[in-house]
Coordinates of C-alpha atoms and ligand atoms in Angstrom, one line a residue:
X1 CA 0.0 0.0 0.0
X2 CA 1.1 3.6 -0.6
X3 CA 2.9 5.8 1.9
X4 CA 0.3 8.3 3.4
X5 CA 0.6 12.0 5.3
X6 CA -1.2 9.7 8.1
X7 CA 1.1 6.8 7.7
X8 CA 4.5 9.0 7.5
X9 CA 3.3 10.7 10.3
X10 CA 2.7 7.8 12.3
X11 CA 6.0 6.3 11.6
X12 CA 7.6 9.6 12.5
X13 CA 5.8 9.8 15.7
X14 CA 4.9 13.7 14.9
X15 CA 1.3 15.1 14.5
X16 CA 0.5 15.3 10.9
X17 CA -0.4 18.9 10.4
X18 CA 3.8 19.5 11.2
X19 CA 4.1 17.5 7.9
X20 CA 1.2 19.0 6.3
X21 CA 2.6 22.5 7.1
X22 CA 6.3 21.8 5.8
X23 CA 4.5 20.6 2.4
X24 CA 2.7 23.5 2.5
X25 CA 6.0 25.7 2.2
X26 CA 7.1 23.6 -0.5
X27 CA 3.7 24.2 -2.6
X28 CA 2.0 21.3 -2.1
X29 CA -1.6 21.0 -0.6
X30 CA -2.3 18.0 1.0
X31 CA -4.9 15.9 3.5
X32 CA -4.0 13.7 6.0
X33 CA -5.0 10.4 3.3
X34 CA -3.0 11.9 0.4
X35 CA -0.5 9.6 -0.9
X36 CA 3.3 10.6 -0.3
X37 CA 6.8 9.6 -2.7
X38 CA 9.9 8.8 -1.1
X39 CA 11.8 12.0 -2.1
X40 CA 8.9 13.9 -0.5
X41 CA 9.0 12.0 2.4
X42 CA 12.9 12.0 2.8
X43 CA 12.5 15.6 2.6
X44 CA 9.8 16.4 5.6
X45 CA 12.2 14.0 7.6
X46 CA 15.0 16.2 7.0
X47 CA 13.0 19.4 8.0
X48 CA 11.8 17.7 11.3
X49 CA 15.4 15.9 12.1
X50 CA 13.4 12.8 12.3
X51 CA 16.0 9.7 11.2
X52 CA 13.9 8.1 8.1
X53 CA 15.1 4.9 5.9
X54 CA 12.5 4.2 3.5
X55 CA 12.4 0.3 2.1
X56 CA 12.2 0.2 -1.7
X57 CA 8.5 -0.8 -2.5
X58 CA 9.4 -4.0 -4.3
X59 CA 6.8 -4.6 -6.9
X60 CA 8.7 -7.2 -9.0
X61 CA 6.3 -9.9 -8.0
X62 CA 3.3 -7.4 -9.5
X63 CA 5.6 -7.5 -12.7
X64 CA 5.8 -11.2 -12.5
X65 CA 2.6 -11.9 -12.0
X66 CA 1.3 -9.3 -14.8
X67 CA 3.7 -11.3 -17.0
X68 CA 2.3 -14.7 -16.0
X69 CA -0.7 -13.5 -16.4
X70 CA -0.4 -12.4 -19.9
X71 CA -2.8 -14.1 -22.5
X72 CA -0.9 -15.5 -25.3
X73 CA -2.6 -13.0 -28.1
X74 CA -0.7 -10.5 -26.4
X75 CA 2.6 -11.2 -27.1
X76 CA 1.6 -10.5 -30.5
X77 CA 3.0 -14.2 -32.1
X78 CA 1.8 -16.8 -33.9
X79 CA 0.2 -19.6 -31.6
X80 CA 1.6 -23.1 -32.1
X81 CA -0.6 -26.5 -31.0
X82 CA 0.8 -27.4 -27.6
X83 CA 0.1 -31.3 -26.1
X84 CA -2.6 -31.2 -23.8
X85 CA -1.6 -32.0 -20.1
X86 CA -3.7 -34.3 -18.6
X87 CA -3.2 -36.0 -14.9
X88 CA -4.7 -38.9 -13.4
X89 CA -7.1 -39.2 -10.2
X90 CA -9.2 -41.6 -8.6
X91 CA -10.1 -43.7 -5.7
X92 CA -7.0 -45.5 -3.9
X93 CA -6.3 -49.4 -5.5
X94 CA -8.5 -48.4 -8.6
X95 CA -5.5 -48.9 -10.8
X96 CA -4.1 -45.7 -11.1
X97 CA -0.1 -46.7 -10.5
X98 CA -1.1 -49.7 -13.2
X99 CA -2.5 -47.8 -15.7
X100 CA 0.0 -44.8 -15.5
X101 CA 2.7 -47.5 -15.9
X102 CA 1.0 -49.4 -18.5
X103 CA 0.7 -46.1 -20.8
X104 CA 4.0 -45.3 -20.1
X105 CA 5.8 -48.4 -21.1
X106 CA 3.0 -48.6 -24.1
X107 CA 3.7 -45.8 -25.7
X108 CA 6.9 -43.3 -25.2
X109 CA 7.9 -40.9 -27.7
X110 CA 10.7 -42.4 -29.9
X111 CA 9.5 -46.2 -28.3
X112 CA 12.4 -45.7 -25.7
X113 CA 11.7 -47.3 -22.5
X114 CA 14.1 -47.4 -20.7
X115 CA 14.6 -46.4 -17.5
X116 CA 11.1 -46.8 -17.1
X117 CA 11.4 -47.9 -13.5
X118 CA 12.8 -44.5 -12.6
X119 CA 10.4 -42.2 -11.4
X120 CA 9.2 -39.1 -12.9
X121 CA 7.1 -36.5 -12.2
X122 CA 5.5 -36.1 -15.8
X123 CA 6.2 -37.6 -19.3
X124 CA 4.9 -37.8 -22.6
X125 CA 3.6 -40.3 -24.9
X126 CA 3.0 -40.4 -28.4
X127 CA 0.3 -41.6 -30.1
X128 CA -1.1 -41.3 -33.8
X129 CA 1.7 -38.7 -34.2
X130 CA 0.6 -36.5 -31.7
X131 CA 1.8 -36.4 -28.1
X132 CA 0.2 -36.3 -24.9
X133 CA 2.2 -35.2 -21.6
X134 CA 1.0 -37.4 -18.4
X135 CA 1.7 -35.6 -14.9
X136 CA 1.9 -38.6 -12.2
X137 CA 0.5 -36.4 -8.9
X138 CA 0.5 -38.9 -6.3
X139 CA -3.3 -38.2 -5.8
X140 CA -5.8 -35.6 -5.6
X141 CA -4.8 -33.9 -2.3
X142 CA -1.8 -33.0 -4.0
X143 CA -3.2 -32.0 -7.3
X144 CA -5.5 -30.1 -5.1
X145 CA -2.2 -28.2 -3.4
X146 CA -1.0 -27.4 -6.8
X147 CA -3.6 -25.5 -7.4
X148 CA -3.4 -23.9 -4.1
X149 CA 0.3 -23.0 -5.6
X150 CA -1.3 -21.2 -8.2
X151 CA 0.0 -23.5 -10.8
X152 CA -2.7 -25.1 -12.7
X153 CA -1.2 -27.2 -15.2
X154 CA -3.7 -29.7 -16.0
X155 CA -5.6 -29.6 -19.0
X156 CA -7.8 -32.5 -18.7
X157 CA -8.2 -35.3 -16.3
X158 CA -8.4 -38.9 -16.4
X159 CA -11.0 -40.3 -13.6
X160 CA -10.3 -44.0 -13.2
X161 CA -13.3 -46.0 -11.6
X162 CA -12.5 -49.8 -10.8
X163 CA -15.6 -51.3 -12.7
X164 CA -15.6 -53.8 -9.7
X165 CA -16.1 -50.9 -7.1
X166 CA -17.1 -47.8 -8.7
X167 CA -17.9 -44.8 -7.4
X168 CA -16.6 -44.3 -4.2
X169 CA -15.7 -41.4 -1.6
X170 CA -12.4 -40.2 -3.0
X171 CA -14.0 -40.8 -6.6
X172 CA -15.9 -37.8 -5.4
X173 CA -13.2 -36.0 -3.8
X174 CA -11.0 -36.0 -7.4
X175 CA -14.7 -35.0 -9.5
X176 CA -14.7 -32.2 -7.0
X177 CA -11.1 -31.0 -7.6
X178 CA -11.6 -31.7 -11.2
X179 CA -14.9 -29.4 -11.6
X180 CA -13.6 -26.8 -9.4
X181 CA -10.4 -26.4 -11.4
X182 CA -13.0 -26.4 -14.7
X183 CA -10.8 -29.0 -16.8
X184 CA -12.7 -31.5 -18.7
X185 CA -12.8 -35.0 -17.6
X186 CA -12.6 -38.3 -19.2
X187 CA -13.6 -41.3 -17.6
X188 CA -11.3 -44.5 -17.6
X189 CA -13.5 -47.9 -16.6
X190 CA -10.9 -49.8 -15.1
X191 CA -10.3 -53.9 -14.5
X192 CA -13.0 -54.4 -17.4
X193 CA -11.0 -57.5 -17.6
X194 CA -13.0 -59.2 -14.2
X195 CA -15.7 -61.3 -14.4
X196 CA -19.2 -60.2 -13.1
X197 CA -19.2 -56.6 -14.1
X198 CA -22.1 -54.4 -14.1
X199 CA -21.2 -51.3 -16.0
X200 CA -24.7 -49.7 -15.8
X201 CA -24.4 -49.0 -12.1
X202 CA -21.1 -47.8 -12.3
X203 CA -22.7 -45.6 -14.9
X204 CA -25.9 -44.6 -12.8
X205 CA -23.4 -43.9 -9.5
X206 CA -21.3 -41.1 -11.9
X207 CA -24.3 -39.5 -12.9
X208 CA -25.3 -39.1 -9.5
X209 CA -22.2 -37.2 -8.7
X210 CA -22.5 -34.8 -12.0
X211 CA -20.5 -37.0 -14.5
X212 CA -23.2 -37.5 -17.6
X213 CA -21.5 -40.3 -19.5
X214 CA -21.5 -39.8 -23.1
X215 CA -23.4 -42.9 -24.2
X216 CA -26.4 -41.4 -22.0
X217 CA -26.2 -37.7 -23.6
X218 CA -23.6 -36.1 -21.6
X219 CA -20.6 -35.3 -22.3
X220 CA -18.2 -36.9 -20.5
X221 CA -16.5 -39.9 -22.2
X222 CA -15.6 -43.2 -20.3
X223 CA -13.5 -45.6 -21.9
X224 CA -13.4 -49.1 -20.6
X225 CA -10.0 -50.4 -20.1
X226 CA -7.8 -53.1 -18.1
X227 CA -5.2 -51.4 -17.2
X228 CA -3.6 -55.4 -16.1
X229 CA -4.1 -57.0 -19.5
X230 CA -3.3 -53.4 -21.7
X231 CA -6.8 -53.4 -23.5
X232 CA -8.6 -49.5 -24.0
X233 CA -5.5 -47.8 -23.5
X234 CA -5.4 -46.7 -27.4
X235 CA -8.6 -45.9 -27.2
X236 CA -8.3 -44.1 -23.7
X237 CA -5.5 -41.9 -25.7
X238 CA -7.2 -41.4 -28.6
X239 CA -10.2 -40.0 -26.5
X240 CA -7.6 -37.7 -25.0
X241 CA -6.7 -36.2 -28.1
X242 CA -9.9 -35.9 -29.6
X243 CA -10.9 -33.7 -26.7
X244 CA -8.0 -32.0 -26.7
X245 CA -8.5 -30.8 -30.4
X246 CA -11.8 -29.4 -29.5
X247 CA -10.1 -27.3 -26.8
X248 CA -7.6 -26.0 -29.1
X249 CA -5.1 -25.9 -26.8
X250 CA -2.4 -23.5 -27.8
X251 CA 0.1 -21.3 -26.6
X252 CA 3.4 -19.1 -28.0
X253 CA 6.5 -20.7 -28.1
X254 CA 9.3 -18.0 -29.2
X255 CA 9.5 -16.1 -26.1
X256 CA 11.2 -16.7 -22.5
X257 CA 9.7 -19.7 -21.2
X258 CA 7.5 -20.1 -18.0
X259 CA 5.9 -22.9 -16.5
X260 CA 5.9 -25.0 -12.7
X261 CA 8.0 -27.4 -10.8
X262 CA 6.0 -30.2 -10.2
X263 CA 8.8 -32.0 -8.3
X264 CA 12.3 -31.1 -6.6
X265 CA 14.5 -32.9 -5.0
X266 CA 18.4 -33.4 -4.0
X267 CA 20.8 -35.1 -6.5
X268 CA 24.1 -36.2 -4.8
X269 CA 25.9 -35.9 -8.1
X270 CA 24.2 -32.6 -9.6
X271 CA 22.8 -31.2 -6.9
X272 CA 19.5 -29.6 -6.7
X273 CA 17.0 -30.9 -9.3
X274 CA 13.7 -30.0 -10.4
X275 CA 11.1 -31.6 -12.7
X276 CA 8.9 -29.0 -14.3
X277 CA 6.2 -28.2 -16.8
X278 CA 7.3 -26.0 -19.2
X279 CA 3.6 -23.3 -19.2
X280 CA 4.8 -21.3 -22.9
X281 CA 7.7 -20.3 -24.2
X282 CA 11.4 -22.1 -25.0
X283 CA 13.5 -22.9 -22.0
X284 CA 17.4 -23.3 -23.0
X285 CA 19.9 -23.8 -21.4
X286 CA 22.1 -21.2 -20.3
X287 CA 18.6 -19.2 -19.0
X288 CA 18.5 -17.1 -15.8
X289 CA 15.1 -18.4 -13.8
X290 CA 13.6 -17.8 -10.5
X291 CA 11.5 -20.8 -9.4
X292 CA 9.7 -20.1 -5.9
X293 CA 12.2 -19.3 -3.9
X294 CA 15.3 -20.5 -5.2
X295 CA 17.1 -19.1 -8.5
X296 CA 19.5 -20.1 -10.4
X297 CA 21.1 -20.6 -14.0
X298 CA 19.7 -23.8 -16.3
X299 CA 23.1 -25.9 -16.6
X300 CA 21.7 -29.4 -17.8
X301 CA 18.2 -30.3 -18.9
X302 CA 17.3 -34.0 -19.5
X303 CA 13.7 -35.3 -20.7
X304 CA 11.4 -37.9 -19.7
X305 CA 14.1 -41.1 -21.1
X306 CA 16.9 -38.6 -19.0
X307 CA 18.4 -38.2 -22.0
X308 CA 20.0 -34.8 -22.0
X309 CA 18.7 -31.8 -24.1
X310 CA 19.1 -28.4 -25.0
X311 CA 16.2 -26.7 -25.1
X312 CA 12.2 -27.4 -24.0
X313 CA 9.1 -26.3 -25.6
X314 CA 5.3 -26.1 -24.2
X315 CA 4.4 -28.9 -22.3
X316 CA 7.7 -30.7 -22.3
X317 CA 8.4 -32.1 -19.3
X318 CA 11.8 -31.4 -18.6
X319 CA 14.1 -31.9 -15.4
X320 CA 16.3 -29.0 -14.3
X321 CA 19.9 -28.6 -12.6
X322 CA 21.3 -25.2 -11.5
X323 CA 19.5 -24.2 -8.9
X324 CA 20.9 -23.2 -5.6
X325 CA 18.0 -25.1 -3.8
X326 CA 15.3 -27.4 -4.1
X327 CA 12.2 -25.7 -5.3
X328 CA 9.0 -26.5 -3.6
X329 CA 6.0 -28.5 -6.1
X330 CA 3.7 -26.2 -7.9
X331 CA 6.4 -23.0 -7.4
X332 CA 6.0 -21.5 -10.7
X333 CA 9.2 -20.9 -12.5
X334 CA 9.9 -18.0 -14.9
X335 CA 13.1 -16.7 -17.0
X336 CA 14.7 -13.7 -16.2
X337 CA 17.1 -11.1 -17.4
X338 CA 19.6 -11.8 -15.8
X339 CA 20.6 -13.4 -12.7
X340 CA 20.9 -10.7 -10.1
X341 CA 17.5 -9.7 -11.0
X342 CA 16.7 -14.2 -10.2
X343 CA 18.6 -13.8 -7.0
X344 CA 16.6 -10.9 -5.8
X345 CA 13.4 -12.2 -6.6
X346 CA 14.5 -15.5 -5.2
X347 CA 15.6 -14.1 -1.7
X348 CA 12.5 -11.7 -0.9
X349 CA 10.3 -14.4 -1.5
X350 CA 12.1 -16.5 1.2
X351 CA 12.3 -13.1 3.1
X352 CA 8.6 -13.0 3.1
X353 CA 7.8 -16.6 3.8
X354 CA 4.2 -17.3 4.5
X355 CA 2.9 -13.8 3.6
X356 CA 4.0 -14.3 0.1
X357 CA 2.0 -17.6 -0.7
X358 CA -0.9 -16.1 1.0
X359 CA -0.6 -12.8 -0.9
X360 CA -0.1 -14.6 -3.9
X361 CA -3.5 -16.4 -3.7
X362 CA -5.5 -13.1 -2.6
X363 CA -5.3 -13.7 0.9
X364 CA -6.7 -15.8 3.6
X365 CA -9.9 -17.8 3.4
X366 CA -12.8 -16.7 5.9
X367 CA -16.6 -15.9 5.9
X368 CA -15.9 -12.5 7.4
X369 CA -13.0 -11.5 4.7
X370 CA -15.6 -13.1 1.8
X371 CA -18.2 -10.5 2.5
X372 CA -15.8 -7.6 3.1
X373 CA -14.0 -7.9 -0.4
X374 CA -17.8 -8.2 -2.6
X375 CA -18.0 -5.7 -4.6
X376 CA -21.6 -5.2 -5.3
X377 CA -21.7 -7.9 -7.9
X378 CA -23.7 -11.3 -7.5
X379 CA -20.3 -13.2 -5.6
X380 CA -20.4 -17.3 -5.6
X381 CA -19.8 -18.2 -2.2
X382 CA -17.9 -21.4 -2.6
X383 CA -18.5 -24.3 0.6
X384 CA -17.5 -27.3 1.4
X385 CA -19.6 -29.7 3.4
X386 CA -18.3 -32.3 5.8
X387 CA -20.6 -34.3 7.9
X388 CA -21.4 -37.2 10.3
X389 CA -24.2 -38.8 8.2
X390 CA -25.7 -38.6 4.7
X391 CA -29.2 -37.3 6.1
X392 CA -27.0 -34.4 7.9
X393 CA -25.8 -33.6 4.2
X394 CA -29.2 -33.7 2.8
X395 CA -30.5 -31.4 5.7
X396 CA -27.9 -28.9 5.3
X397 CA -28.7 -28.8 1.9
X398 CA -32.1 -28.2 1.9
X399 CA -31.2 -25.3 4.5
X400 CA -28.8 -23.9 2.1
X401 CA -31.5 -24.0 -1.2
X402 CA -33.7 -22.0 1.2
X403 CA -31.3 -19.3 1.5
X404 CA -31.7 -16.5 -1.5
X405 CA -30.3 -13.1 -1.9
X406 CA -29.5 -10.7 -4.8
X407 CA -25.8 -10.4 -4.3
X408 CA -24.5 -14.0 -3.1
X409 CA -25.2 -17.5 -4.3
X410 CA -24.4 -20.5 -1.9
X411 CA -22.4 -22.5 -4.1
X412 CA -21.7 -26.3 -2.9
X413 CA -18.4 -27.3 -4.4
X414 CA -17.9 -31.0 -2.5
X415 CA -20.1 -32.8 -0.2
X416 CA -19.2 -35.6 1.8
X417 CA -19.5 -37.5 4.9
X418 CA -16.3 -37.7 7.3
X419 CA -14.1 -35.5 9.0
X420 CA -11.8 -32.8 7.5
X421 CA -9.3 -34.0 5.5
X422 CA -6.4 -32.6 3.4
X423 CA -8.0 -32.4 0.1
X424 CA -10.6 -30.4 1.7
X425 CA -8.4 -28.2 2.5
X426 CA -6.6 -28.1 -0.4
X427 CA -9.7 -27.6 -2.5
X428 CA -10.8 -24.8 -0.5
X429 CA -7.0 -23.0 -0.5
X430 CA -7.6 -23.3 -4.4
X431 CA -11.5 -22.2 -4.5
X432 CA -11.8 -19.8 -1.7
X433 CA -14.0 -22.0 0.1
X434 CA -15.2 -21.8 3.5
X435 CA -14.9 -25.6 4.7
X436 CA -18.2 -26.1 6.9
X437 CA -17.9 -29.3 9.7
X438 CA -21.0 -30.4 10.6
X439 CA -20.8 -32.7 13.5
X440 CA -17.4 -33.7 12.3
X441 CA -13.8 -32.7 13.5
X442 CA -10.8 -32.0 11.1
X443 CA -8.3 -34.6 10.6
X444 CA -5.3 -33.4 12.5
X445 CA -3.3 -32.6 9.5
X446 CA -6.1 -31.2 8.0
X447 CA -6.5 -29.0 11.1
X448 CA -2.5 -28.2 10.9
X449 CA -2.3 -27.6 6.7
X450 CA -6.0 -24.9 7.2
X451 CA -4.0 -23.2 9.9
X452 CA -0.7 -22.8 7.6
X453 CA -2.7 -22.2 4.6
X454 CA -5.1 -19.6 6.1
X455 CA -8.3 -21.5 5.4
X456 CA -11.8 -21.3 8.2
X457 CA -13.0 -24.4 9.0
X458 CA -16.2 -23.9 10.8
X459 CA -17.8 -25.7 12.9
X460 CA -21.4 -26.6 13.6
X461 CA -23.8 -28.7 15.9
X462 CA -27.3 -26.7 14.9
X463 CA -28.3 -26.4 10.9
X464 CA -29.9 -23.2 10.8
X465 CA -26.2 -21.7 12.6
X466 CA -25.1 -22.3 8.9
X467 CA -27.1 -19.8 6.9
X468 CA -27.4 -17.9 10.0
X469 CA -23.7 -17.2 10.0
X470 CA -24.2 -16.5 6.5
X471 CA -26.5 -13.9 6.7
X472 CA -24.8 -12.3 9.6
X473 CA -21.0 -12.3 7.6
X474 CA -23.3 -10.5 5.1
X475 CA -24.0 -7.6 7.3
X476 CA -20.9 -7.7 8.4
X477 CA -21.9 -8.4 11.9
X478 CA -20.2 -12.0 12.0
X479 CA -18.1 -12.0 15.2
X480 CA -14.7 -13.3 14.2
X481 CA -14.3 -17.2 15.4
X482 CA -10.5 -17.3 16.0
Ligands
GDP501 P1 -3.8 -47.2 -7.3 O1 -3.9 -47.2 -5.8 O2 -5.0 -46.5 -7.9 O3 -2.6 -46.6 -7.8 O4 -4.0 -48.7 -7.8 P2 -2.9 -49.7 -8.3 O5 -2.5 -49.4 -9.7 O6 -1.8 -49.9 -7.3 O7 -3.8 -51.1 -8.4 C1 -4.4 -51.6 -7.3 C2 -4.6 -53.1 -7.5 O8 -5.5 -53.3 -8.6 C3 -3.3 -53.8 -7.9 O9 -3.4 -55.1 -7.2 C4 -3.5 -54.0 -9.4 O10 -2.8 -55.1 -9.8 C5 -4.9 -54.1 -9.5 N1 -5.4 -53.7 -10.9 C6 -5.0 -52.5 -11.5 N2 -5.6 -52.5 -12.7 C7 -6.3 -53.6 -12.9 C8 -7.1 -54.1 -13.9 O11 -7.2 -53.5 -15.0 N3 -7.6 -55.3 -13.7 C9 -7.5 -56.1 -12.6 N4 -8.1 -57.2 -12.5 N5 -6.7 -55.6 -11.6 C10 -6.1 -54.4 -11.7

């Protein structure tokens, strides 16, 4: 925020019509909220013999983020087709690890596969002459915190649903992350291979949760695969890329590259290392990047098949050396001019800590600070709802649909029953999301990661304390909880 009269005059410890006099003298007419520049400022110290060091306002991370958040028409270039990036979710033993492996080995660029028991954070295969780049999150909560990072890489998702099981709680918890992060999703139908399947249900229990299979009018494909025996994977990818051309995904290649660590980790040979997404752009080696908050200059670059390379284009997943440290997952990374400029960037951000992420993300998550920052527009207000039973879910939603005002809709991004978990968290750090815990605790990690990441989790025994609560945060009469 801007220097003030009020603010300097704080700082200084001296009533502010002494500096609103001495700027008087030197022509300028100001009030007590008028906005002051350093020189200025210097100068009224001077006059009152008032010690002043002023901190340069740093706005570097305003011109990063104004960079990052330049659309690709604006640089002015031809767009090029870029792979779409596409991760895989679902429920825990529904084949996830065996499918990622089985397209992996199936299909790498160039048929190389070896080192295929090395692990890597993302990779591409090729299929039909196009590629596809696969990021291997281990799971949702972390796709979740990704997000929460800021760094939303994935272009599509895969949902794979054991045909034997279906749809079950975490199923839900990766549609949620998927809709709430707006990405398309396809469905893989895996162990088709068992006997005694009944893919109807399986169908039925994804339309329930908001996934309209294709075959029944929606628009969500689901593939049926066996992800054991290796059958539906070409279809799986071909699915991939026929959504993918109908998104059109493309981006600029000729300029500095940008793009997110999705991995880092320490190499006792070559140091610290970093897999990452390249977002646009080239990356070469030889480039000066700042990647959270470590910095450093690109010595070596070697691909999915760690062979090594020279340069990486959109969507290549490419690993790093030459950074001083080891970059946290979804720090976005970004070229620089030069490497002073990397180092500064790099050690204000560790300077600021905490503040930074939080900043970065627009702040911590709470009723109270929802209604302050509403701007007279009709405002989503995003919730999450944990609870002991199903009927308490049911209730709680019919007290919600009762609730209607011109300015704020209730908007229900996940519903389920249990405590407060991580990817609740996680889908509320990247949402805005006020996490609601009906007759339910949080998970204690879940209850450590809200308190790091600034997120409410609020708690209630009585229904009608909900929209209650909601209408009082409207007025601005919410007491604070914590
Ligand atoms: P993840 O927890 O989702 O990563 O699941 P895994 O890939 O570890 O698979 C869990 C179990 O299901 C393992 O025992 C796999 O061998 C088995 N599995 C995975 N895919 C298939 C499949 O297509 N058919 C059958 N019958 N079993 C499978």
């Amino acid at each position: 925020s801007p220097m003030t009269v009020r603010s300097l005059a704080e700082a200084m410890g001296r009533p502010a019509r002494d500096l609103i006099t001495i700027m008087f003298k030197h022509g300028e007419m100001v009030t007590i909220n008028d906005a002051l520049d350093d020189e200025m400022a210097l100068e009224i110290a001077m006059e009152l013999g008032v010690d002043l060091t002023i901190e340069p306002e740093e706005d570097f991370e305003d011109a990063i983020t104004e960079i990052l958040e330049r659309s690709d028409a604006d640089f002015g270039i031809d767009l090029v087709a870029r792979p779409p990036i596409v991760t895989v979710l679902g429920h825990v033993d529904h084949g996830k690890t065996t499918l990622v492996d089985r397209i992996r080995s199936s299909n790498v660029v160039d048929g190389e596969a070896g080192g295929i028991t090395q692990h890597i954070a993302a990779y591409q295969v090729g299929h039909n002459g196009q590629k596809v780049t696969f990021v291997d999150t281990p799971g949702h909560a972390a796709f979740g915190e990704m997000r929460a990072r800021g760094a939303n890489v994935t272009d599509m998702v895969v949902l794979v649903v054991a045909a034997d099981d279906g749809v079950m709680p975490q199923t839900v918890e990766c549609i949620s992350h998927a809709k709430a992060a707006g990405v398309p999703i396809v469905v893989a139908m895996n162990k088709c291979d068992l006997p005694d399947i009944n893919e109807q249900r399986i169908l039925t229990e994804l339309s329930q949760h908001g996934i309209l299979p294709s075959e029944w009018g929606g628009d969500v494909e689901v593939v049926r695969v066996s992800a054991l025996q290796g059958t539906g994977i070409d279809d799986l990818l071909e699915t991939l890329l026929l959504t993918a051309e109908l998104q059109e995904f493309r981006t600029v290649d000729s300029i500095p590259a940008d793009g997110v660590c999705l991995e880092g980790f320490m190499d006792e040979g070559r140091g610290p290392l970093a897999w990452a997404l390249v977002r646009r752009g080239t990356l070469r080696i030889g480039d000066n990047i700042c990647c959270g908050t470590s910095f450093g200059r690109v010595r070596a670059m070697y691909d999915d098949a760690g062979r090594e390379i020279q340069e990486a284009g959109p969507s290549t997943p490419v690993k790093i050396a030459g950074l001083d440290q080891v970059p946290s997952a979804g720090s976005r990374f970004l070229v620089m001019d030069d490497i002073e400029q990397a180092r500064e960037v790099a050690e204000l951000r560790e300077a600021r800590g905490r503040s930074a992420v939080l900043a970065q993300r627009g702040g911590p998550v709470s009723l109270e600070d929802f209604f302050k920052h509403r701007d007279g527009m009709i405002q989503d207000l995003p919730l999450i709802i944990k609870a002991d039973t199903p009927g308490s879910i049911e209730a709680i939603r019919s007290e919600l649909g009762k609730f209607t005002h011109d300015e704020v809709k209730l908007k229900i991004l996940h519903e389920g029953v249990g405590g407060v978990n991580e990817s609740d968290v996680y889908l509320a750090a990247s949402s805005g999301a006020i996490v609601i815990a009906f007759h339910v605790i949080a998970e204690d990690r879940a209850e450590a990661l809200a308190a790091q990441e600034g997120i409410q989790i609020r708690r209630y025994k009585i229904i009608y304390n909900v929209t209650d609560d909601i209408r009082q945060a409207m007025e601005g009469l919410l007491k604070p909880e914590r």
